[in-house]
Amino acid sequence: MNTDTILKTVHITKKFGELAAVDDLSFEVQRGQVYGIAGPNGAGKSTLYDLITGNYSYAGKIEFDGHDISRLRPYQIAKRGIARTFQIPHTFPSLTVEKSICVGSRFGSSEGLDLDHVDELIDFLGLESERAKETTRLNLLDKKKLQIGAALATKPKMLMLDEPMAGSNAIEIKDLMDVIRRINEKLGITIIIIEHFMKVLTELTEKLLIIESGRLICCDAPEIAISDPKVIECYLGEAFVAGQ
Ligand SMILES: Nc1ncnc2c1ncn2[C@@H]1O[C@H](COP(=O)(O)OP(=O)(O)OP(=O)(O)O)[C@@H](O)[C@H]1O
Ligand SMILES: [Mg+2]
């Protein structure tokens, strides 16, 4: 493994019955990168996250930070430094913002509950005025920030975001992009982001992996990937190109 490589998947395949949701996929993410993943609905993007975080067994190998994590349990992978958010944000309904972030700190971090770090994260995400609020009373943007806060509370080396912009308006997207940039630049955390908003991916990411039917279609700088004929054919469509 190249010393700058933080994540490496080697020919990973996950089948659900006859369907290969992830099909012989090999790629590498460099330390410190913001790395994008896109592809049509059902391409296998979220399943790929489930494999990296140890939720399913699979064929092939995944290395993280110089170690083979292929057979580890999800909690072991979390403690090695991988955190994620989910496509549909779920929160603990009876807990406050502060307590929810404490759960990430207590159970996900290898160091255990760190109240100072929880305070820092609430401040970092601009959730100070919401800290005592029950999570059900949060608006969508703050719910998303809370999910990110709970993930960051595990003190990850790499954060994986699954369609963080879904359902957000232009102002919320700008806000979330700023949060993601600061996590990468100020906290030094490697980021993988699945997104359908191409503008977000071209502005934020250094490299873009396009998958379809679980297979790698293209892996390149975002501006090159979005003009790749295979990517236009299977995902973006001619209308996208015309609108550029
Ligand atoms: N637990 C499961 N059992 C059976 N099939 C599944 C399971 N999870 C996902 N699939 C199937 O695997 C394929 C990939 O699904 P996945 O959710 O990973 O796609 P995705 O790229 O995240 O799509 P979207 O953009 O809609 O979120 C789909 O055909 C889906 O129906
Ligand atoms: Mg998905």
GROMACS .gro file of C-alpha atoms in nm, residues 15-206:
model
  192
   15LYS     CA    1  -2.408  -1.038  -0.422
   16PHE     CA    2  -2.769  -1.034  -0.303
   17GLY     CA    3  -2.888  -1.361  -0.457
   18GLU     CA    4  -2.809  -1.328  -0.828
   19LEU     CA    5  -2.767  -0.949  -0.813
   20ALA     CA    6  -2.410  -0.822  -0.782
   21ALA     CA    7  -2.470  -0.493  -0.596
   22VAL     CA    8  -2.093  -0.433  -0.583
   23ASP     CA    9  -1.904  -0.606  -0.861
   24ASP     CA   10  -1.526  -0.656  -0.859
   25LEU     CA   11  -1.460  -0.302  -0.743
   26SER     CA   12  -1.104  -0.180  -0.680
   27PHE     CA   13  -1.015   0.179  -0.591
   28GLU     CA   14  -0.795   0.380  -0.357
   29VAL     CA   15  -0.855   0.690  -0.149
   30GLN     CA   16  -0.558   0.904  -0.049
   31ARG     CA   17  -0.516   1.043   0.302
   32GLY     CA   18  -0.657   1.395   0.333
   33GLN     CA   19  -0.861   1.372   0.014
   34VAL     CA   20  -1.225   1.465  -0.042
   35TYR     CA   21  -1.330   1.173  -0.263
   36GLY     CA   22  -1.663   1.163  -0.447
   37ILE     CA   23  -1.880   0.869  -0.547
   38ALA     CA   24  -2.173   0.895  -0.788
   39GLY     CA   25  -2.382   0.679  -1.015
   40PRO     CA   26  -2.744   0.602  -1.097
   41ASN     CA   27  -3.000   0.490  -0.838
   42GLY     CA   28  -2.930   0.131  -0.737
   43ALA     CA   29  -2.567   0.149  -0.859
   44GLY     CA   30  -2.442   0.002  -0.530
   45LYS     CA   31  -2.311   0.319  -0.363
   46SER     CA   32  -2.472   0.270  -0.021
   47THR     CA   33  -2.396  -0.103  -0.031
   48LEU     CA   34  -2.030  -0.011  -0.087
   49TYR     CA   35  -2.042   0.190   0.239
   50ASP     CA   36  -2.200  -0.112   0.411
   51LEU     CA   37  -1.906  -0.326   0.299
   52ILE     CA   38  -1.642  -0.074   0.410
   53THR     CA   39  -1.808  -0.042   0.753
   54GLY     CA   40  -1.838  -0.419   0.797
   55ASN     CA   41  -2.216  -0.457   0.780
   56TYR     CA   42  -2.200  -0.737   0.522
   57SER     CA   43  -1.949  -1.008   0.437
   58TYR     CA   44  -1.810  -0.992   0.082
   59ALA     CA   45  -1.548  -1.137  -0.153
   60GLY     CA   46  -1.221  -0.945  -0.192
   61LYS     CA   47  -1.026  -0.733   0.050
   62ILE     CA   48  -1.044  -0.387   0.208
   63GLU     CA   49  -0.742  -0.223   0.369
   64PHE     CA   50  -0.768   0.083   0.590
   65ASP     CA   51  -0.474   0.280   0.727
   66GLY     CA   52  -0.234  -0.003   0.645
   67HIS     CA   53  -0.445  -0.286   0.793
   68ASP     CA   54  -0.674  -0.549   0.644
   69ILE     CA   55  -1.021  -0.472   0.784
   70SER     CA   56  -1.209  -0.725   0.567
   71ARG     CA   57  -1.315  -0.955   0.850
   72LEU     CA   58  -1.364  -0.699   1.127
   73ARG     CA   59  -1.697  -0.626   1.296
   74PRO     CA   60  -1.859  -0.281   1.251
   75TYR     CA   61  -1.763  -0.163   1.604
   76GLN     CA   62  -1.401  -0.267   1.544
   77ILE     CA   63  -1.395  -0.075   1.215
   78ALA     CA   64  -1.542   0.232   1.390
   79LYS     CA   65  -1.266   0.217   1.650
   80ARG     CA   66  -1.005   0.190   1.372
   81GLY     CA   67  -1.124   0.533   1.254
   82ILE     CA   68  -1.403   0.501   0.997
   83ALA     CA   69  -1.731   0.687   1.059
   84ARG     CA   70  -2.032   0.727   0.834
   85THR     CA   71  -2.366   0.897   0.804
   86PHE     CA   72  -2.677   0.741   0.651
   87GLN     CA   73  -2.882   0.834   0.346
   88ILE     CA   74  -3.196   0.864   0.562
   89PRO     CA   75  -3.103   1.054   0.879
   90HIS     CA   76  -3.223   0.878   1.192
   91THR     CA   77  -3.180   1.028   1.537
   92PHE     CA   78  -3.255   0.907   1.889
   93PRO     CA   79  -3.599   1.068   1.939
   94SER     CA   80  -3.587   1.097   2.316
   95LEU     CA   81  -3.231   1.234   2.337
   96THR     CA   82  -3.107   1.590   2.316
   97VAL     CA   83  -2.850   1.704   2.061
   98GLU     CA   84  -2.577   1.699   2.326
   99LYS     CA   85  -2.663   1.348   2.451
  100SER     CA   86  -2.683   1.214   2.094
  101ILE     CA   87  -2.331   1.332   2.022
  102CYS     CA   88  -2.221   1.181   2.356
  103VAL     CA   89  -2.349   0.842   2.231
  104GLY     CA   90  -2.108   0.860   1.936
  105SER     CA   91  -1.825   0.958   2.171
  106ARG     CA   92  -1.902   0.690   2.432
  107PHE     CA   93  -1.959   0.394   2.198
  108GLY     CA   94  -1.773   0.477   1.877
  109SER     CA   95  -1.444   0.623   1.993
  110SER     CA   96  -1.155   0.403   2.104
  111GLU     CA   97  -1.092   0.657   2.383
  112GLY     CA   98  -1.446   0.658   2.530
  113LEU     CA   99  -1.663   0.954   2.633
  114ASP     CA  100  -1.485   1.288   2.588
  115LEU     CA  101  -1.712   1.572   2.701
  116ASP     CA  102  -1.468   1.845   2.595
  117HIS     CA  103  -1.462   1.703   2.244
  118VAL     CA  104  -1.845   1.691   2.240
  119ASP     CA  105  -1.850   2.061   2.336
  120GLU     CA  106  -1.598   2.143   2.062
  121LEU     CA  107  -1.808   1.962   1.803
  122ILE     CA  108  -2.130   2.139   1.903
  123ASP     CA  109  -1.947   2.468   1.861
  124PHE     CA  110  -1.777   2.360   1.535
  125LEU     CA  111  -2.113   2.265   1.380
  126GLY     CA  112  -2.295   2.575   1.505
  127LEU     CA  113  -2.539   2.369   1.714
  128GLU     CA  114  -2.489   2.563   2.039
  129SER     CA  115  -2.844   2.703   2.049
  130GLU     CA  116  -2.985   2.355   1.982
  131ARG     CA  117  -2.778   2.155   2.229
  132ALA     CA  118  -3.058   2.099   2.485
  133LYS     CA  119  -3.326   2.039   2.222
  134GLU     CA  120  -3.474   1.693   2.164
  135THR     CA  121  -3.366   1.566   1.823
  136THR     CA  122  -3.725   1.533   1.693
  137ARG     CA  123  -3.758   1.914   1.716
  138LEU     CA  124  -3.461   1.984   1.487
  139ASN     CA  125  -3.499   2.109   1.132
  140LEU     CA  126  -3.352   1.896   0.850
  141LEU     CA  127  -3.026   2.091   0.828
  142ASP     CA  128  -2.956   2.061   1.201
  143LYS     CA  129  -3.056   1.692   1.194
  144LYS     CA  130  -2.792   1.642   0.925
  145LYS     CA  131  -2.535   1.837   1.125
  146LEU     CA  132  -2.620   1.626   1.429
  147GLN     CA  133  -2.558   1.306   1.232
  148ILE     CA  134  -2.223   1.445   1.125
  149GLY     CA  135  -2.150   1.548   1.485
  150ALA     CA  136  -2.226   1.200   1.621
  151ALA     CA  137  -1.999   1.052   1.353
  152LEU     CA  138  -1.719   1.301   1.431
  153ALA     CA  139  -1.753   1.221   1.803
  154THR     CA  140  -1.601   0.880   1.725
  155LYS     CA  141  -1.278   1.070   1.635
  156PRO     CA  142  -1.253   0.923   1.286
  157LYS     CA  143  -0.964   0.941   1.042
  158MET     CA  144  -1.214   0.906   0.757
  159LEU     CA  145  -1.576   1.020   0.736
  160MET     CA  146  -1.814   0.872   0.477
  161LEU     CA  147  -2.122   1.080   0.390
  162ASP     CA  148  -2.417   0.921   0.205
  163GLU     CA  149  -2.604   1.185   0.002
  164PRO     CA  150  -2.573   1.458   0.268
  165MET     CA  151  -2.744   1.719   0.044
  166ALA     CA  152  -3.061   1.518  -0.026
  167GLY     CA  153  -3.376   1.724   0.031
  168SER     CA  154  -3.178   2.044   0.103
  169ASN     CA  155  -3.232   2.387  -0.053
  170ALA     CA  156  -2.954   2.600  -0.206
  171ILE     CA  157  -2.874   2.783   0.121
  172GLU     CA  158  -2.859   2.458   0.320
  173ILE     CA  159  -2.636   2.300   0.053
  174LYS     CA  160  -2.393   2.592   0.079
  175ASP     CA  161  -2.391   2.558   0.458
  176LEU     CA  162  -2.328   2.182   0.445
  177MET     CA  163  -2.054   2.223   0.185
  178ASP     CA  164  -1.882   2.468   0.416
  179VAL     CA  165  -1.909   2.219   0.706
  180ILE     CA  166  -1.761   1.940   0.491
  181ARG     CA  167  -1.474   2.163   0.373
  182ARG     CA  168  -1.393   2.264   0.732
  183ILE     CA  169  -1.400   1.902   0.852
  184ASN     CA  170  -1.146   1.819   0.584
  185GLU     CA  171  -0.925   2.127   0.616
  186LYS     CA  172  -0.945   2.218   0.986
  187LEU     CA  173  -0.987   1.871   1.139
  188GLY     CA  174  -0.768   1.695   0.879
  189ILE     CA  175  -1.023   1.418   0.821
  190THR     CA  176  -1.037   1.229   0.490
  191ILE     CA  177  -1.386   1.247   0.339
  192ILE     CA  178  -1.579   1.021   0.103
  193ILE     CA  179  -1.903   1.169  -0.023
  194ILE     CA  180  -2.181   1.001  -0.222
  195GLU     CA  181  -2.385   1.271  -0.395
  196HIS     CA  182  -2.618   1.325  -0.690
  197PHE     CA  183  -2.558   1.703  -0.704
  198MET     CA  184  -2.276   1.727  -0.958
  199LYS     CA  185  -2.199   2.088  -0.865
  200VAL     CA  186  -2.126   1.976  -0.509
  201LEU     CA  187  -1.896   1.701  -0.632
  202THR     CA  188  -1.709   1.918  -0.881
  203GLU     CA  189  -1.659   2.192  -0.620
  204LEU     CA  190  -1.565   1.972  -0.327
  205THR     CA  191  -1.387   1.663  -0.453
  206GLU     CA  192  -1.042   1.591  -0.586
   0.00000   0.00000   0.00000
